[in-house]
Short mmCIF file of N, CA and C in Angstrom, two decimals:
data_model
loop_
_atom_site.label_atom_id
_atom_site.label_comp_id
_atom_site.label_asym_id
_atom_site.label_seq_id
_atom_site.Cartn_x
_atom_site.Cartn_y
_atom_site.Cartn_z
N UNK A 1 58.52 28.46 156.18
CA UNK A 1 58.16 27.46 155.20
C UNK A 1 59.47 26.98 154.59
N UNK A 2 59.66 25.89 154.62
CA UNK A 2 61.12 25.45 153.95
C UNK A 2 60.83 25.10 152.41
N UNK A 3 61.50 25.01 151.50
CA UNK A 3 61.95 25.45 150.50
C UNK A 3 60.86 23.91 149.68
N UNK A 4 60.59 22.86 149.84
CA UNK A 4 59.88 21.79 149.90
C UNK A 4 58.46 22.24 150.30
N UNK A 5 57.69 23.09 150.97
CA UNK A 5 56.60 23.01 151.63
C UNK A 5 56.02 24.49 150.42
N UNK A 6 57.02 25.35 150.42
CA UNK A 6 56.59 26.31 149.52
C UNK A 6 56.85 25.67 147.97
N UNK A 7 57.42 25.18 147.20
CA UNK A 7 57.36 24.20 145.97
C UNK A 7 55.53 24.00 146.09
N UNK A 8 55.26 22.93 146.44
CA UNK A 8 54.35 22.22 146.92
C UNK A 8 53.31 22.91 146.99
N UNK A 9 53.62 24.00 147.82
CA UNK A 9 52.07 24.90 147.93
C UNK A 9 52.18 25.54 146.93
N UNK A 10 53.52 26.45 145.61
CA UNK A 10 53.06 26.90 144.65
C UNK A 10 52.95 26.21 143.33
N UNK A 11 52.87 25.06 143.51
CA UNK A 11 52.66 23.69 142.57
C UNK A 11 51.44 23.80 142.88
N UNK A 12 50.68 24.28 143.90
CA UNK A 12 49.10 23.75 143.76
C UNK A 12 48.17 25.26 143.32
N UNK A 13 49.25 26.72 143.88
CA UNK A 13 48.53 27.42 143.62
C UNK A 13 48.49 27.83 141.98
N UNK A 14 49.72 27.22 141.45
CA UNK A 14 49.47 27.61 140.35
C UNK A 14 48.50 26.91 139.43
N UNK A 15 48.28 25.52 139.61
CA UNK A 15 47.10 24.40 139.24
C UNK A 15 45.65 25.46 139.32
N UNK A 16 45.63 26.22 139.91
CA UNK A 16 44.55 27.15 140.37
C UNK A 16 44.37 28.11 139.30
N UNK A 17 45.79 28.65 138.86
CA UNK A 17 45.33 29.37 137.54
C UNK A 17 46.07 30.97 138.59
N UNK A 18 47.10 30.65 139.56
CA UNK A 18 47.12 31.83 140.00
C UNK A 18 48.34 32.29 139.94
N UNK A 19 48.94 33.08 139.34
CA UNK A 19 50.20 33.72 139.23
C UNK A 19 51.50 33.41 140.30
N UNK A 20 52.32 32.90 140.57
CA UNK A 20 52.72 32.85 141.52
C UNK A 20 54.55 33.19 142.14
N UNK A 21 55.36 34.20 142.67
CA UNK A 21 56.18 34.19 142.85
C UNK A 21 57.11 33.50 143.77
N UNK A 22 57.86 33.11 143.98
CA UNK A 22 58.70 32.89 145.44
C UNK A 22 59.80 33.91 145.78
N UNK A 23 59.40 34.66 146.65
CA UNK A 23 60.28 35.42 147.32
C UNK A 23 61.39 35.39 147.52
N UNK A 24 61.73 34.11 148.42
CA UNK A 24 62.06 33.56 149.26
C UNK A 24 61.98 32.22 149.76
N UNK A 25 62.73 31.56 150.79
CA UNK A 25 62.23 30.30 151.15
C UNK A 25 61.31 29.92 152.18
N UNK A 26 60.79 31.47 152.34
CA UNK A 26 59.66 30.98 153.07
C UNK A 26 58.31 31.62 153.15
N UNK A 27 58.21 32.51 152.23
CA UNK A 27 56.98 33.17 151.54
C UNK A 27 56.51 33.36 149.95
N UNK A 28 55.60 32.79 149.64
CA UNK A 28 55.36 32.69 148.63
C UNK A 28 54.49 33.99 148.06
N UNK A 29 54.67 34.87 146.91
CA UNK A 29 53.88 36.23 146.98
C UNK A 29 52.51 34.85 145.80
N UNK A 30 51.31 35.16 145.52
CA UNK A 30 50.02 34.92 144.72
C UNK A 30 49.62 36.01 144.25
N UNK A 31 49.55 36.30 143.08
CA UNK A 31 48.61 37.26 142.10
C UNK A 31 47.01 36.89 141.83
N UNK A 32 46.52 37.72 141.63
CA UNK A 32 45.19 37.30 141.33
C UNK A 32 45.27 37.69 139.30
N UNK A 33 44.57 36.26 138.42
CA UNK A 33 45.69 37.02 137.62
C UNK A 33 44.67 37.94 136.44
N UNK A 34 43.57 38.08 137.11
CA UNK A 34 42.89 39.36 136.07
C UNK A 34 43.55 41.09 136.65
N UNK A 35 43.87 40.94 137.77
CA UNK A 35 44.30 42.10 138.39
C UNK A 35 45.90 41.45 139.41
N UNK A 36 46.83 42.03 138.37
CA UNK A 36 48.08 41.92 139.21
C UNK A 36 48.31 42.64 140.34
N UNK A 37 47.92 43.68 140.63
CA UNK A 37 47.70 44.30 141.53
C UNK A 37 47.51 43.92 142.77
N UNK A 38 46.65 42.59 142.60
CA UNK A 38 45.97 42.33 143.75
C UNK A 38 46.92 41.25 144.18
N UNK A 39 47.65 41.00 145.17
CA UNK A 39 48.69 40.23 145.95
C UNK A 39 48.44 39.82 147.20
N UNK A 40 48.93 38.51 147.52
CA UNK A 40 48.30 38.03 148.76
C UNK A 40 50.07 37.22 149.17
N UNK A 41 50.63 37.37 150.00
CA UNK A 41 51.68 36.71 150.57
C UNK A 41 51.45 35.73 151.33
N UNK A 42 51.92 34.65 151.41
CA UNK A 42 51.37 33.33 152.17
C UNK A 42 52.83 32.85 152.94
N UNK A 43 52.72 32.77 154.37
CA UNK A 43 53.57 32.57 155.19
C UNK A 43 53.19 31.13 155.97
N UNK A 44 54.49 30.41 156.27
CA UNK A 44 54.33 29.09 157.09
C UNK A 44 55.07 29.34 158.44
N UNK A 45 53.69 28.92 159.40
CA UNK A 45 54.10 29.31 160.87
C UNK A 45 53.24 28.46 161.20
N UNK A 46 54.29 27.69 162.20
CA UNK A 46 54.02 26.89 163.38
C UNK A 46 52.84 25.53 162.53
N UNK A 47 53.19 25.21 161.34
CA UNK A 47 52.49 24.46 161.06
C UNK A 47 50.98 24.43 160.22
N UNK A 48 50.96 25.89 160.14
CA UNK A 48 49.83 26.60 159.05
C UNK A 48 50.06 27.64 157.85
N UNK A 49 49.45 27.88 156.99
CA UNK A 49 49.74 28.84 155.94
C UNK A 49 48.59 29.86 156.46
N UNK A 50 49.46 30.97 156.43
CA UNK A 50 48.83 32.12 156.90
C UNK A 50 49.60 33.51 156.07
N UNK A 51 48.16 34.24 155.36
CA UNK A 51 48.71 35.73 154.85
C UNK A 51 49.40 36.38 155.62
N UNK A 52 50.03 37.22 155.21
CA UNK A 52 50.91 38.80 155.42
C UNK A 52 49.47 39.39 156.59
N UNK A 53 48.35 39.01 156.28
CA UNK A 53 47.39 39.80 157.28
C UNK A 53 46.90 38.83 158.52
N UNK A 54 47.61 37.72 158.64
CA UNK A 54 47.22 37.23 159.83
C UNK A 54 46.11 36.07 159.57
N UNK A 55 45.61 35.68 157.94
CA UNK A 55 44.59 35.07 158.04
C UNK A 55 44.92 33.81 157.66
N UNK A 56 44.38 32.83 158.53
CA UNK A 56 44.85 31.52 158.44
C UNK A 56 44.09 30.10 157.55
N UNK A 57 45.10 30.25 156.08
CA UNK A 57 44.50 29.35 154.99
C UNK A 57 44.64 27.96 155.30
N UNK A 58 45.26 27.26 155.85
CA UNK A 58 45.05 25.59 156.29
C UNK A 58 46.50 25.65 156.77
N UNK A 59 46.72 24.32 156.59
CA UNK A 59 48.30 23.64 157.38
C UNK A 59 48.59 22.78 156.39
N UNK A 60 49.69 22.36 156.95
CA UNK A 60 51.00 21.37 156.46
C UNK A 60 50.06 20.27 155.92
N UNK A 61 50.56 19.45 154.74
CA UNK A 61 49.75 18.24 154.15
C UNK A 61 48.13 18.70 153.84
N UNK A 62 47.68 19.95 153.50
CA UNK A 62 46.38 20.50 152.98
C UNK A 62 46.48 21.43 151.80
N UNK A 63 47.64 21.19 151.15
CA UNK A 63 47.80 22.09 150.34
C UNK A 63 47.08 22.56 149.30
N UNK A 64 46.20 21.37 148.64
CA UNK A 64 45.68 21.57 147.86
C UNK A 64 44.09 22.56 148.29
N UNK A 65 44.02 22.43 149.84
CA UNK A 65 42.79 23.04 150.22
C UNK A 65 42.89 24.52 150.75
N UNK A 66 44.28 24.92 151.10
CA UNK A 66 45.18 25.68 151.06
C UNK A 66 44.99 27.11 149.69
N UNK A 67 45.55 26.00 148.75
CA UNK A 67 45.48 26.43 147.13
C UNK A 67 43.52 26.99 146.78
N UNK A 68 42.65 26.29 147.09
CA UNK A 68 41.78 26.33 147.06
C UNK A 68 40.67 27.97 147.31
N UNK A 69 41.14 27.85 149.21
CA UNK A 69 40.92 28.95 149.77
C UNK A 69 41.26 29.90 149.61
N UNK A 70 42.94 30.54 148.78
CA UNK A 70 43.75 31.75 148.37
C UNK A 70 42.64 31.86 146.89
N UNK A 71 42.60 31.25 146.30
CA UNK A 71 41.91 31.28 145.07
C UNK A 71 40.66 31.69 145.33
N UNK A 72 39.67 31.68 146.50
CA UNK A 72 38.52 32.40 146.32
C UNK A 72 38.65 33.28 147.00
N UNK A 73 39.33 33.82 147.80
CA UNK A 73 39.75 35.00 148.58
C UNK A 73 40.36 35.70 147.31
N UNK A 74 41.00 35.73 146.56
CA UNK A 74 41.01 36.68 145.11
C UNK A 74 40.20 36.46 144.26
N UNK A 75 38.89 35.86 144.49
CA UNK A 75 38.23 35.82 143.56
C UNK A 75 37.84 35.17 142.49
N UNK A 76 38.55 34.19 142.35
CA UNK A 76 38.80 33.33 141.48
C UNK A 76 37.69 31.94 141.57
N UNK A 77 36.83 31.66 140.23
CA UNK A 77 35.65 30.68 140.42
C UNK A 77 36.24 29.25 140.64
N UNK A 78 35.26 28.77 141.50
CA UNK A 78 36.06 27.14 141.78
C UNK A 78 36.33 26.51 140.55
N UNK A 79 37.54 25.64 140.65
CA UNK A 79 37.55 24.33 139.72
C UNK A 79 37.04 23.40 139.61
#
């Protein structure tokens, strides 16, 4: 994820209400933020955002749907 694509995606995850670190320039860590505990790493490969576990949240130019999907995978009620 270049340094522009992760901005972007944690510009939207945080709109979400979700805690959010940058690692790095190319993984973004997400908190869930009633339980810090709970962490989800979001990686850009080959054109998709995909967790530390292989699970694949959308692609490039979907960010906001991206942002969306991490947010109910921790639990978090829609906006």
């Amino acid at each position: 994820m270049d340094a522009n694509t992760a901005a972007i995606l944690a510009e939207q995850l945080t709109a979400h209400g979700l805690p959010v670190t940058n690692t790095d320039e190319t993984i973004v860590s997400v908190s869930n933020p009633l339980n810090l505990g709970v962490v989800e790493a979001v990686d850009h490969r080959d054109g998709r955002y995909v967790t530390d576990w292989g699970y694949e949240l959308g692609e490039t130019g979907d960010e906001e749907g991206t942002a969306q999907r991490l947010a109910y995978l921790l639990g978090l009620p829609r906006r």
